[in-house]
Short mmCIF file of C-alpha atoms in Angstrom, two decimals:
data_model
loop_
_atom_site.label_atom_id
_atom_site.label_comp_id
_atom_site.label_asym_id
_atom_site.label_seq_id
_atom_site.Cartn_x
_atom_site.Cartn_y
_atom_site.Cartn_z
CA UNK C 114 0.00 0.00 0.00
CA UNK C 115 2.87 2.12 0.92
CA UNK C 116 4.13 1.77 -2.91
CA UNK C 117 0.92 2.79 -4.16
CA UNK C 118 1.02 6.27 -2.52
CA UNK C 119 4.93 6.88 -3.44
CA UNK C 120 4.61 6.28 -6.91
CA UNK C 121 3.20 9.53 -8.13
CA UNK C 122 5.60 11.61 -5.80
CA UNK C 123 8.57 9.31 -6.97
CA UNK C 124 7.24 10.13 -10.96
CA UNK C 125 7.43 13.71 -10.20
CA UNK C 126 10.91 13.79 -8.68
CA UNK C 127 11.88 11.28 -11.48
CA UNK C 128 10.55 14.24 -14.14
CA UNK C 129 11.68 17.04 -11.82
CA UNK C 130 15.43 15.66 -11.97
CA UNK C 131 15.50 14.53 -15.40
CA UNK C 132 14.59 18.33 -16.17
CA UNK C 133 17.14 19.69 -13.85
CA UNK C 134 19.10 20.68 -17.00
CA UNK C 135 16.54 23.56 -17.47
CA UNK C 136 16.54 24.07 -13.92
CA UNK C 137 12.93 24.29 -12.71
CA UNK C 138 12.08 27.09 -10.36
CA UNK C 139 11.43 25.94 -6.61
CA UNK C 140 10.59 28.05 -3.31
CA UNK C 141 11.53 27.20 0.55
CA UNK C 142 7.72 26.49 1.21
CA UNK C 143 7.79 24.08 -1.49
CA UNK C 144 11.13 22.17 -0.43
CA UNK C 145 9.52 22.51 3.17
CA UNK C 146 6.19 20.41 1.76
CA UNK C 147 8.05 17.72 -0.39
CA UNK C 148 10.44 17.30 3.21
CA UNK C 149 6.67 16.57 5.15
CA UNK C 150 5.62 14.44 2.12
CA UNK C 151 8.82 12.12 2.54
CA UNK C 152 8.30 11.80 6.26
CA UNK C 153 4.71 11.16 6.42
CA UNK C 154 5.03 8.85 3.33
CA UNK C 155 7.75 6.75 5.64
CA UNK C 156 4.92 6.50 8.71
CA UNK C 157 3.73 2.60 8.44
CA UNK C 158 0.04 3.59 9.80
CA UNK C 159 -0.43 5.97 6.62
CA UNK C 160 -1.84 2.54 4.45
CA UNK C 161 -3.94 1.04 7.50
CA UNK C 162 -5.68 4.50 8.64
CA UNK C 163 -5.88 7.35 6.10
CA UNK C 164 -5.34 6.13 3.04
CA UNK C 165 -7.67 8.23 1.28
CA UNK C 166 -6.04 11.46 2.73
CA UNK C 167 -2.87 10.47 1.89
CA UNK C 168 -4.03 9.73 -1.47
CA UNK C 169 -5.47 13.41 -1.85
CA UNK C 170 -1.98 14.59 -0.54
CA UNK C 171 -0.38 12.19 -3.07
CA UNK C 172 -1.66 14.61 -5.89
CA UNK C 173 -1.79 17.82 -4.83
CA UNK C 174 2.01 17.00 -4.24
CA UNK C 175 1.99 15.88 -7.51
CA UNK C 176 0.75 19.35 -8.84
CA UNK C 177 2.94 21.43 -6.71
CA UNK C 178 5.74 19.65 -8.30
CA UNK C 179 4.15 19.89 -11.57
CA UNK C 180 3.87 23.59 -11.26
CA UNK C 181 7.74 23.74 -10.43
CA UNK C 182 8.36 21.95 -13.40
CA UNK C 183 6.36 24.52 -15.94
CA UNK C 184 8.32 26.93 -13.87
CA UNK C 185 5.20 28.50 -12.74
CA UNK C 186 5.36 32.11 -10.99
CA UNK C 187 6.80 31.56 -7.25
CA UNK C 188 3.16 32.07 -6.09
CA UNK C 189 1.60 29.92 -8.20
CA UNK C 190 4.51 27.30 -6.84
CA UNK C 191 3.59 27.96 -3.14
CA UNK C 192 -0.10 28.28 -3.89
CA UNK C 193 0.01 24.64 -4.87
CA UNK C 194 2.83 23.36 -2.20
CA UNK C 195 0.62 25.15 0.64
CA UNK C 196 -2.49 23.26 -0.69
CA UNK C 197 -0.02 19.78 -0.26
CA UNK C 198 0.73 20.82 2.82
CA UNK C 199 -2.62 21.20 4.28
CA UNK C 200 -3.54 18.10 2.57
CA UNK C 201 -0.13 15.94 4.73
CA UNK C 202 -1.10 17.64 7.84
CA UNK C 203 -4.70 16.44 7.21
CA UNK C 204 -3.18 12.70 7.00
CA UNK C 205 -0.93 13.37 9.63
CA UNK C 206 -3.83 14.38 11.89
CA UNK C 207 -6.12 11.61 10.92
CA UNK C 208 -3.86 9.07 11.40
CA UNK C 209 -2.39 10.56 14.72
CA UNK C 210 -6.23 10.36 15.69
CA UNK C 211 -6.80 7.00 14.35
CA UNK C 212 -3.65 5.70 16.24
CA UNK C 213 -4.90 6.85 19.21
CA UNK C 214 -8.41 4.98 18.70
CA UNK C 215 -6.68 2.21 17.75
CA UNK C 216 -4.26 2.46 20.98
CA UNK C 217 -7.88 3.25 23.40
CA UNK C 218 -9.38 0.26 21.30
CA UNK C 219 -5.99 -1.61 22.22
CA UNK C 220 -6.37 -0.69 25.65
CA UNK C 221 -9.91 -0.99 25.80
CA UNK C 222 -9.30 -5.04 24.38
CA UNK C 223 -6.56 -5.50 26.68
CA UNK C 224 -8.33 -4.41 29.55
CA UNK C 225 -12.14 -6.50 28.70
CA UNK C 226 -9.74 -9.35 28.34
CA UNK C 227 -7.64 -9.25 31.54
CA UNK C 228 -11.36 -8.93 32.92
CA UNK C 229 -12.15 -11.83 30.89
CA UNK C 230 -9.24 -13.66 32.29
CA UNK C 231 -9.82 -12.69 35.80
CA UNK C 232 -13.62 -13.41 35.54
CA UNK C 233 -12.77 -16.61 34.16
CA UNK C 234 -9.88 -17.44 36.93
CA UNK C 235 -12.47 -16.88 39.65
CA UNK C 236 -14.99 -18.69 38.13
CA UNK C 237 -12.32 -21.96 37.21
CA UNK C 238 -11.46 -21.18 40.95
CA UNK C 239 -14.59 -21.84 42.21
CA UNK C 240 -15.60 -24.66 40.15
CA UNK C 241 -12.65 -26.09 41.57
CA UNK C 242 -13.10 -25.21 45.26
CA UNK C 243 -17.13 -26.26 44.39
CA UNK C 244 -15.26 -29.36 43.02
CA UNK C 245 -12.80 -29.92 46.01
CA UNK C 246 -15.32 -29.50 48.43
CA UNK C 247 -17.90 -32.09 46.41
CA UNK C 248 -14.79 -34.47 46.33
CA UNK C 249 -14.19 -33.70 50.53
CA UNK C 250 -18.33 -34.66 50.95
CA UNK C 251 -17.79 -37.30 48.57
CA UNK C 252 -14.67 -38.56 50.77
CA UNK C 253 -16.61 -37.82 54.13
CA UNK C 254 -19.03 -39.83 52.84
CA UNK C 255 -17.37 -42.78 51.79
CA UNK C 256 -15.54 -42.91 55.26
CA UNK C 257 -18.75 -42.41 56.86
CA UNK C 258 -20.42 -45.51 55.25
CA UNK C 259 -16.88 -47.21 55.66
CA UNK C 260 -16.98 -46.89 59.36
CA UNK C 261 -20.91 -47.89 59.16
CA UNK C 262 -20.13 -51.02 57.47
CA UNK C 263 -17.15 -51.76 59.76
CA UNK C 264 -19.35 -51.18 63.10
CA UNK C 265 -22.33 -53.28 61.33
CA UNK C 266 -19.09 -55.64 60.37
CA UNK C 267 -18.20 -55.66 63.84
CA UNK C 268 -21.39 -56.27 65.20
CA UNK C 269 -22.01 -59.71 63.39
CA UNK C 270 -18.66 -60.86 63.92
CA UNK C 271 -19.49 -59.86 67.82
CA UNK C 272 -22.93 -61.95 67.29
CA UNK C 273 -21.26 -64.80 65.54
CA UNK C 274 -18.41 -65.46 67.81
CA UNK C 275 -21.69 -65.22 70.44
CA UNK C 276 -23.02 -67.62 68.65
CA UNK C 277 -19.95 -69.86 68.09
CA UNK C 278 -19.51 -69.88 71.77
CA UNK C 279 -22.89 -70.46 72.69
CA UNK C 280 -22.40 -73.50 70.21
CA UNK C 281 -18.90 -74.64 71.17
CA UNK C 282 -20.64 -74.36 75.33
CA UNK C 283 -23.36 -76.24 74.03
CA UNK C 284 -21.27 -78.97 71.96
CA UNK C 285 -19.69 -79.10 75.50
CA UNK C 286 -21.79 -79.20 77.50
CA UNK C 287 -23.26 -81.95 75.22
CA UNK C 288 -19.96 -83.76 75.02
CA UNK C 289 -19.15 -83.77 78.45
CA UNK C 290 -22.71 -85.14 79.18
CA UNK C 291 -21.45 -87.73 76.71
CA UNK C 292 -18.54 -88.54 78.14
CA UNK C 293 -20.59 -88.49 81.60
CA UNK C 294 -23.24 -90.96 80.24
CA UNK C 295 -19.97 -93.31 79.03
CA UNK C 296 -18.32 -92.97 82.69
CA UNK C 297 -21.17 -93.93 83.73
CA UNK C 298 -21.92 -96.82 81.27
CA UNK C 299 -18.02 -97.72 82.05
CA UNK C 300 -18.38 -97.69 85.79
CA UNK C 301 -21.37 -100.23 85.66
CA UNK C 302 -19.61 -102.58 83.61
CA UNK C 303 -16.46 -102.64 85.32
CA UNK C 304 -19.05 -102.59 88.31
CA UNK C 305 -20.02 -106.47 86.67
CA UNK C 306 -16.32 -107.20 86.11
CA UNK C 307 -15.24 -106.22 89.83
CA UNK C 308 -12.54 -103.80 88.47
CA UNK C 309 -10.63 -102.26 90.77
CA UNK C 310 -9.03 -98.47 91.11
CA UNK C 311 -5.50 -98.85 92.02
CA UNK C 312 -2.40 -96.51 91.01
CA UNK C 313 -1.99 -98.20 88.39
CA UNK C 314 -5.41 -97.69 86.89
CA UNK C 315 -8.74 -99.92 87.04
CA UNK C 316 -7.73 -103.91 87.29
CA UNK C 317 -10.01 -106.89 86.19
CA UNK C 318 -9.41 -110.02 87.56
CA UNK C 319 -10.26 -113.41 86.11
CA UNK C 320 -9.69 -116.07 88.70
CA UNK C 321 -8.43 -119.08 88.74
CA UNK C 322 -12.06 -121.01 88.64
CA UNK C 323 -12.53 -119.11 84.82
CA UNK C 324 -10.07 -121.53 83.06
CA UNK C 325 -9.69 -124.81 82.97
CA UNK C 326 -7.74 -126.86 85.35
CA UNK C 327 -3.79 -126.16 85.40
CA UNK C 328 -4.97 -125.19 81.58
CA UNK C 329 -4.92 -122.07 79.71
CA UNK C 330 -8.12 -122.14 77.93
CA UNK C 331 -11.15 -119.96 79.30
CA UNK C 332 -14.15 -121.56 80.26
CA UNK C 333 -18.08 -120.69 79.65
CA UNK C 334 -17.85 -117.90 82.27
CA UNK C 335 -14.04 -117.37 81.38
CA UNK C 336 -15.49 -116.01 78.32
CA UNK C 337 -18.49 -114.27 79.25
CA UNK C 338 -16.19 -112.20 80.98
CA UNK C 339 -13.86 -111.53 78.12
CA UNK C 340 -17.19 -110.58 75.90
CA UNK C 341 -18.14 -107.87 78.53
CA UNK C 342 -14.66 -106.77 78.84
CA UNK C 343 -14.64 -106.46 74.85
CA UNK C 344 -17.65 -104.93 75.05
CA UNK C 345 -15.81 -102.41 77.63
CA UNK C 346 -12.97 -101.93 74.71
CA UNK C 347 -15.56 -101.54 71.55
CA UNK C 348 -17.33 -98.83 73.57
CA UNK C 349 -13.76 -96.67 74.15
CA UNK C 350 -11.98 -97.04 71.43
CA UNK C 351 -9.34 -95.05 72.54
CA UNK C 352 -8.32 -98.09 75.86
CA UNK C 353 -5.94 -100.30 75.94
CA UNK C 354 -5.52 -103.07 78.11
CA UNK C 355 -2.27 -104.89 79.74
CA UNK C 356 -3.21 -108.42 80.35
CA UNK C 357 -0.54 -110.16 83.15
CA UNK C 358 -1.04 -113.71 84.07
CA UNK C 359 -0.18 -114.95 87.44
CA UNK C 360 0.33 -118.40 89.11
CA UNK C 361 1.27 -119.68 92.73
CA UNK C 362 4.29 -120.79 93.64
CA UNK C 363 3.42 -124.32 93.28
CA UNK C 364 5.46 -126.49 90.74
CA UNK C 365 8.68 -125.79 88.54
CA UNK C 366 9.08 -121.73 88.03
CA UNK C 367 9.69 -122.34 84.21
CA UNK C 368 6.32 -124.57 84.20
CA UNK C 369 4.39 -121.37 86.17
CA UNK C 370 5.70 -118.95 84.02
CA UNK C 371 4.61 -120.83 80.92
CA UNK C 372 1.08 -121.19 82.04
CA UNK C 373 0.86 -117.59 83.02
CA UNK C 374 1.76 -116.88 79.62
CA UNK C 375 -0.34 -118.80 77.98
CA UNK C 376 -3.48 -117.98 79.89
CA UNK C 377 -2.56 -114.37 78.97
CA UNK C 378 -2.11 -115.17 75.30
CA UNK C 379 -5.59 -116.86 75.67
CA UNK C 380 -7.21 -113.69 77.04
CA UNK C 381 -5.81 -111.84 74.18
CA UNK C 382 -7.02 -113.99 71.62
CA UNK C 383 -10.39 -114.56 73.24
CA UNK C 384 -10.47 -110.57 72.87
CA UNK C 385 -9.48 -110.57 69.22
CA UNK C 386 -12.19 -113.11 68.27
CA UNK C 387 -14.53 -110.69 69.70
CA UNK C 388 -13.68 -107.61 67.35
CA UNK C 389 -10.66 -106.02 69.47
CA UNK C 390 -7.24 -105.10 67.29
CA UNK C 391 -4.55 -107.11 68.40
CA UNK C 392 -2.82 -103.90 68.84
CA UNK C 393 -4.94 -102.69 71.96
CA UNK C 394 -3.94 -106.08 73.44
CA UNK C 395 -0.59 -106.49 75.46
CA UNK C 396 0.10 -109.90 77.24
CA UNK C 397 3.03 -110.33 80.24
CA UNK C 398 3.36 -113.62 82.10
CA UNK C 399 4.91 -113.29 85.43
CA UNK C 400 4.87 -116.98 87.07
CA UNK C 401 4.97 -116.71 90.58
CA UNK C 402 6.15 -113.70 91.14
CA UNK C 403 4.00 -110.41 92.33
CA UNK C 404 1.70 -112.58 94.38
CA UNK C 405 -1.43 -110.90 95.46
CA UNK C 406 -1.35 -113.56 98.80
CA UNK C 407 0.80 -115.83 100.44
CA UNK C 408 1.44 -119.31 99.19
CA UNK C 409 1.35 -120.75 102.68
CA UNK C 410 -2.90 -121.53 102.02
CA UNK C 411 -4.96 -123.05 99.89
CA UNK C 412 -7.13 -120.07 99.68
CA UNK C 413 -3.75 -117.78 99.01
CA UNK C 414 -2.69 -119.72 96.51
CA UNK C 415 -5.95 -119.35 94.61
CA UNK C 416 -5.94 -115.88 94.90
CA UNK C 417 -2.63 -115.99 93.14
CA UNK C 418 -3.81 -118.10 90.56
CA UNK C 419 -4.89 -115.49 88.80
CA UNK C 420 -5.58 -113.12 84.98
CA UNK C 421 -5.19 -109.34 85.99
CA UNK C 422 -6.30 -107.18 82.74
CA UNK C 423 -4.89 -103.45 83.22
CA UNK C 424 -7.57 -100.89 81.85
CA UNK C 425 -5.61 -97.83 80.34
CA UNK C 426 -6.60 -94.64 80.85
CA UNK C 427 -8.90 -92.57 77.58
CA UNK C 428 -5.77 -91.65 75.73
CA UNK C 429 -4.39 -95.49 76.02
CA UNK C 430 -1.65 -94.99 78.46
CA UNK C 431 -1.07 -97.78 80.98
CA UNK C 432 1.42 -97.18 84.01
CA UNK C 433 4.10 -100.01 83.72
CA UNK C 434 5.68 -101.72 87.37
#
């Protein structure tokens, strides 16, 4: 745009210098004008805000220089340089004026949009803090029903283990009547076999009269005894029993010790016919010796004549001599 308006000037100072041979006639006024023309020509916001004045100062330049050229009286000259003149300070003052609009617009932009900005800021601000304080309720909340759950979380595991207890006092309460009932059961039928308590634990005796003479082998009641004594060991699985024959001192020791063996072996198997592991069964034959009486009487001698079964305690421990 800036091209636009220098081209006519630039075409009269090409003309005026390529007719500086004849010299053409110039005043200070004039020289004064084209000096304005150059500088206002050079201002950048000539094309954006008065380019229609500039235009109009454009030619009456042009015929100020023109009237130089015919060599025009000097007040012809300065009639047309002063018209030029009026016609730049006219630009000059319109775009002076428009750059100041331009600057208040500038201004006015800047300052709606820092607004903007700052109204926008606060508002971002307090969507955020709005935001923050939803996500703090939010937060509050979730640690509220957190807790909730937890208490109510609590409270069943409080009622269950109340529960569990009241169950595990009932299953023992129930168990020890159990194991009451079986005492009691036991205690009768060791009652029948006239068992014993003695440190050692609870001791059956089979007499001499419940096997055969100077034999091993039980008889009728022999056996009726061992069936209630199995029936003793099928009802506790967890006994044991010890089973020690015994003889008097009468006769060779190696004879006495033999047939206290064997009657004990006879016991055993007695007990194994009847359902009882051969495991739970231990035999010792002692002979003669740990007599219950002395061997000076018939009736002592009987008395040592003799089966002693050795009941273990529930967890099938038996106390040894």
């Amino acid at each position: 745009m800036k091209n636009y308006f220098r081209t006519p000037a630039a075409l009269a100072i090409v003309a005026l210098m390529a007719a500086c041979a004849s010299t053409p006639t110039s005043t200070s006024l004039l020289e004064n004008t084209r000096a304005e023309y150059r500088q206002i020509e050079q201002n950048p916001n000539v094309g954006t805000y008065a380019q229609l004045e500039m235009k109009q100062a454009s030619d009456a330049m042009r015929e100020a220089n023109l009237s130089a050229e015919r060599r025009e009286s000097a007040e012809q000259i300065d009639k047309q340089a002063y018209l030029a003149r009026q016609k730049i300070a006219l630009t000059q003052e319109v775009v002076k004026k428009k750059v100041a609009e331009a600057d208040v617009a500038a201004a006015a932009k800047e300052r709606d949009f820092i607004r903007l900005n700052q109204r926008t800021n606060e508002a971002n601000q307090a969507n955020a803090n709005a935001q923050q304080a939803q996500l703090a309720a939010q937060m509050a909340q979730q640690d509220a029903a957190r807790a909730q759950a937890q208490a109510e979380q609590a409270q069943r595991n409080t009622q269950d283990a109340q529960r569990a207890a009241e169950a595990a006092r009932a299953k023992t309460a129930e168990a020890e009547a159990r194991a009451a009932q079986l005492e009691a059961k036991l205690d009768a039928q060791l009652a029948e076999l006239a068992a014993k308590k003695t440190e050692r634990g609870i001791i059956i005796t089979l007499g001499d009269v419940l096997f055969g003479t100077d034999k091993s082998s039980l008889t009728p009641d022999g056996m009726r005894s061992a069936q209630k004594l199995a029936d003793v060991l099928t009802q506790n699985p967890t006994r044991t029993v010890l089973v020690e024959g015994h003889t008097d001192s009468t006769g060779a020791a190696a004879y006495n010790q033999e047939l206290s063996s064997r009657r004990a072996a006879s016991v055993r198997d007695a007990l194994m016919q009847m359902g009882i592991a051969s495991q739970r069964v231990s035999v010792r034959g002692y002979g003669a010796d740990y007599p219950a009486a002395g061997n000076d009487s018939a009736a002592g001698r009987q008395l040592n004549r003799r089966v002693e079964i050795v009941l273990s305690d529930a967890t099938g421990v038996i106390k040894q001599r």
